[in-house]
Amino acid sequence: MAYKHLLVPIDGSDIGFKAIEQAADLAKQYNAKMTILFVIPKGGEFVDLFNIKTVTKAFEEEAKKFFEKARKITTEKNISPSFRIAEGKPYEKIIEVAKLLGCDLIIMGSHGRGSIEKFFIGSCTERVLKEAPCPVLVVRD
Ligand SMILES: Nc1ncnc2c1ncn2[C@@H]1O[C@H](COP(=O)(O)OP(=O)(O)OP(=O)(O)O)[C@@H](O)[C@H]1O
Ligand SMILES: [Mg+2]
């Protein structure tokens, strides 16, 4: 089994960058493509009242920083991933993008930035595990 296209959704947490490191190693091993995705959260737990342009702009600025950090990690491993921003419910977008790009492995963190309880896995990861069109590798901290 050789993976051809890895999807790495990140939310800016340390564990996401750890996932990028592991994904880059796998991308090298399988000579696979790699896409890094950040979802600007909209709907669901986020009240739509906050969905004003300035907030979106702020998220975009954040995403840029996350992507720069991600690029540093992948460049060191001689991998050049694609970067993508989507807007919506993170788990829905992760699944949508995985289907759209035909990704055959999703590599994500067990937790993200919103984590309080370390025992359970994060809600986004849980939903992706339930609905993903492909295998999911969950990176723990
Ligand atoms: N906005 C996002 N964009 C891209 N990936 C995300 C996003 N949010 C979460 N993820 C992915 O899901 C992983 C786990 O995050 P998740 O949101 O499930 O946990 P949490 O933030 O600790 O808990 P919760 O959000 O349920 O309070 C992250 O490491 C990342 O891979
Ligand atoms: Mg979260």
Short mmCIF file of C-alpha atoms and ligand atoms in Angstrom, two decimals:
data_model
loop_
_atom_site.label_atom_id
_atom_site.label_comp_id
_atom_site.label_asym_id
_atom_site.label_seq_id
_atom_site.Cartn_x
_atom_site.Cartn_y
_atom_site.Cartn_z
CA MET A 1 0.00 0.00 0.00
CA ALA A 2 1.53 3.29 -1.08
CA TYR A 3 -0.17 6.52 -0.13
CA LYS A 4 -0.34 9.09 -2.91
CA HIS A 5 -1.79 12.22 -1.34
CA LEU A 6 -1.64 13.11 2.34
CA LEU A 7 -3.94 15.68 3.92
CA VAL A 8 -2.73 17.42 7.08
CA PRO A 9 -5.33 19.67 8.73
CA ILE A 10 -3.78 22.05 11.25
CA ASP A 11 -5.28 24.53 13.71
CA GLY A 12 -2.02 26.15 14.77
CA SER A 13 -1.44 23.94 17.81
CA ASP A 14 1.94 22.32 18.49
CA ILE A 15 0.56 18.87 17.88
CA GLY A 16 -0.43 19.91 14.36
CA PHE A 17 3.17 20.77 13.59
CA LYS A 18 4.18 17.42 14.97
CA ALA A 19 1.69 15.89 12.54
CA ILE A 20 3.31 17.84 9.71
CA GLU A 21 6.70 16.44 10.63
CA GLN A 22 5.38 12.89 10.57
CA ALA A 23 3.46 13.52 7.36
CA ALA A 24 6.57 14.90 5.68
CA ASP A 25 8.48 11.73 6.59
CA LEU A 26 5.68 9.63 5.12
CA ALA A 27 5.44 11.82 2.01
CA LYS A 28 9.12 11.19 1.42
CA GLN A 29 8.82 7.48 2.01
CA TYR A 30 5.84 7.09 -0.33
CA ASN A 31 6.80 9.87 -2.74
CA ALA A 32 3.35 11.25 -1.99
CA LYS A 33 1.83 14.69 -2.43
CA MET A 34 1.03 16.59 0.73
CA THR A 35 -1.64 19.23 1.34
CA ILE A 36 -1.80 21.30 4.51
CA LEU A 37 -5.24 22.69 5.35
CA PHE A 38 -6.39 25.36 7.76
CA VAL A 39 -10.12 25.86 8.25
CA ILE A 40 -11.42 29.23 9.37
CA PRO A 41 -14.14 28.14 11.78
CA LYS A 42 -17.64 29.25 10.86
CA GLY A 43 -20.97 27.99 12.07
CA GLY A 44 -21.53 25.39 14.77
CA GLU A 45 -19.79 26.24 18.00
CA PHE A 46 -18.79 29.67 16.68
CA VAL A 47 -21.51 32.24 16.96
CA ASP A 48 -22.21 33.85 13.60
CA LEU A 49 -22.18 37.22 15.28
CA PHE A 50 -18.39 37.00 15.20
CA ASN A 51 -18.34 36.27 11.50
CA ILE A 52 -17.43 39.72 10.43
CA LYS A 53 -14.81 40.49 7.83
CA THR A 54 -12.19 41.61 10.33
CA VAL A 55 -12.35 38.27 12.10
CA THR A 56 -11.90 36.40 8.84
CA LYS A 57 -8.96 38.66 8.04
CA ALA A 58 -7.41 37.90 11.41
CA PHE A 59 -7.77 34.18 10.80
CA GLU A 60 -6.17 34.57 7.37
CA GLU A 61 -3.22 36.36 8.93
CA GLU A 62 -2.91 33.56 11.47
CA ALA A 63 -3.09 30.95 8.73
CA LYS A 64 -0.22 32.66 6.93
CA LYS A 65 1.94 32.35 10.04
CA PHE A 66 1.00 28.69 10.51
CA PHE A 67 1.81 27.98 6.87
CA GLU A 68 5.19 29.72 7.14
CA LYS A 69 6.05 27.59 10.16
CA ALA A 70 4.81 24.50 8.33
CA ARG A 71 6.91 25.35 5.29
CA LYS A 72 10.04 25.58 7.45
CA ILE A 73 9.43 22.08 8.76
CA THR A 74 8.75 20.57 5.34
CA THR A 75 11.59 22.39 3.56
CA GLU A 76 14.03 20.83 6.02
CA LYS A 77 12.74 17.46 4.89
CA ASN A 78 12.83 18.38 1.20
CA ILE A 79 9.07 18.25 0.83
CA SER A 80 7.05 21.03 -0.76
CA PRO A 81 3.40 20.76 0.25
CA SER A 82 0.40 22.63 -1.11
CA PHE A 83 -1.45 24.98 1.22
CA ARG A 84 -5.18 25.53 1.44
CA ILE A 85 -7.59 27.65 3.45
CA ALA A 86 -11.27 26.77 3.75
CA GLU A 87 -14.12 28.31 5.71
CA GLY A 88 -16.76 26.39 7.59
CA LYS A 89 -17.00 23.67 10.21
CA PRO A 90 -13.47 22.26 10.44
CA TYR A 91 -14.45 18.58 10.35
CA GLU A 92 -16.83 19.09 7.42
CA LYS A 93 -14.22 20.95 5.41
CA ILE A 94 -11.50 18.42 6.21
CA ILE A 95 -13.71 15.65 4.83
CA GLU A 96 -14.81 17.74 1.85
CA VAL A 97 -11.24 18.60 0.89
CA ALA A 98 -10.09 15.00 1.36
CA LYS A 99 -12.79 13.89 -1.08
CA LEU A 100 -12.18 16.75 -3.50
CA LEU A 101 -8.44 16.13 -3.74
CA GLY A 102 -8.72 12.37 -3.55
CA CYS A 103 -6.50 12.18 -0.48
CA ASP A 104 -5.84 8.65 0.70
CA LEU A 105 -4.53 9.42 4.19
CA ILE A 106 -5.42 12.16 6.69
CA ILE A 107 -2.81 12.92 9.34
CA MET A 108 -4.07 15.05 12.22
CA GLY A 109 -3.59 15.76 15.91
CA SER A 110 -5.52 14.07 18.69
CA HIS A 111 -6.04 17.54 20.12
CA GLY A 112 -5.89 21.12 19.04
CA ARG A 113 -5.89 24.52 20.57
CA GLY A 114 -9.26 24.17 22.25
CA SER A 115 -8.30 21.23 24.35
CA ILE A 116 -9.02 21.20 28.07
CA GLU A 117 -9.43 17.49 28.61
CA LYS A 118 -6.45 15.48 27.39
CA PHE A 119 -7.99 12.10 28.04
CA PHE A 120 -10.58 12.20 25.26
CA ILE A 121 -9.76 13.10 21.69
CA GLY A 122 -10.84 16.46 20.28
CA SER A 123 -14.28 16.83 18.73
CA CYS A 124 -12.93 17.62 15.26
CA THR A 125 -10.75 14.51 15.22
CA GLU A 126 -13.64 12.41 16.49
CA ARG A 127 -15.94 13.54 13.67
CA VAL A 128 -13.25 13.08 11.02
CA LEU A 129 -12.58 9.55 12.30
CA LYS A 130 -16.28 8.76 11.94
CA GLU A 131 -16.81 10.22 8.48
CA ALA A 132 -13.47 10.22 6.65
CA PRO A 133 -13.37 8.66 3.17
CA CYS A 134 -9.87 7.28 3.86
CA PRO A 135 -7.65 6.11 6.74
CA VAL A 136 -6.80 8.63 9.45
CA LEU A 137 -3.54 8.75 11.37
CA VAL A 138 -4.01 10.45 14.74
CA VAL A 139 -0.83 11.96 16.16
CA ARG A 140 -0.68 12.13 19.96
CA ASP A 141 1.33 14.57 22.01
N1 LIG B 1 -9.78 24.85 12.22
C1 LIG B 1 -9.11 23.74 11.91
N2 LIG B 1 -8.51 23.63 10.70
C2 LIG B 1 -7.82 22.52 10.39
N3 LIG B 1 -7.67 21.47 11.21
C3 LIG B 1 -8.26 21.53 12.41
C4 LIG B 1 -9.01 22.64 12.84
N4 LIG B 1 -9.45 22.41 14.09
C5 LIG B 1 -9.01 21.19 14.43
N5 LIG B 1 -8.28 20.64 13.44
C6 LIG B 1 -7.59 19.35 13.43
O1 LIG B 1 -8.12 18.54 14.43
C7 LIG B 1 -7.11 18.21 15.40
C8 LIG B 1 -7.73 18.10 16.76
O2 LIG B 1 -8.41 19.29 17.06
P1 LIG B 1 -9.82 19.31 17.82
O3 LIG B 1 -10.47 20.58 17.47
O4 LIG B 1 -10.52 18.02 17.53
O5 LIG B 1 -9.38 19.24 19.33
P2 LIG B 1 -9.41 20.35 20.46
O6 LIG B 1 -9.29 21.72 19.84
O7 LIG B 1 -8.36 19.92 21.43
O8 LIG B 1 -10.81 20.13 21.12
P3 LIG B 1 -12.22 20.85 20.83
O9 LIG B 1 -12.10 21.69 19.58
O10 LIG B 1 -13.16 19.69 20.68
O11 LIG B 1 -12.45 21.65 22.04
C9 LIG B 1 -6.06 19.31 15.24
O12 LIG B 1 -4.77 18.92 15.68
C10 LIG B 1 -6.10 19.50 13.74
O13 LIG B 1 -5.42 18.45 13.09
MG MG B 2 -10.54 22.47 18.32
#
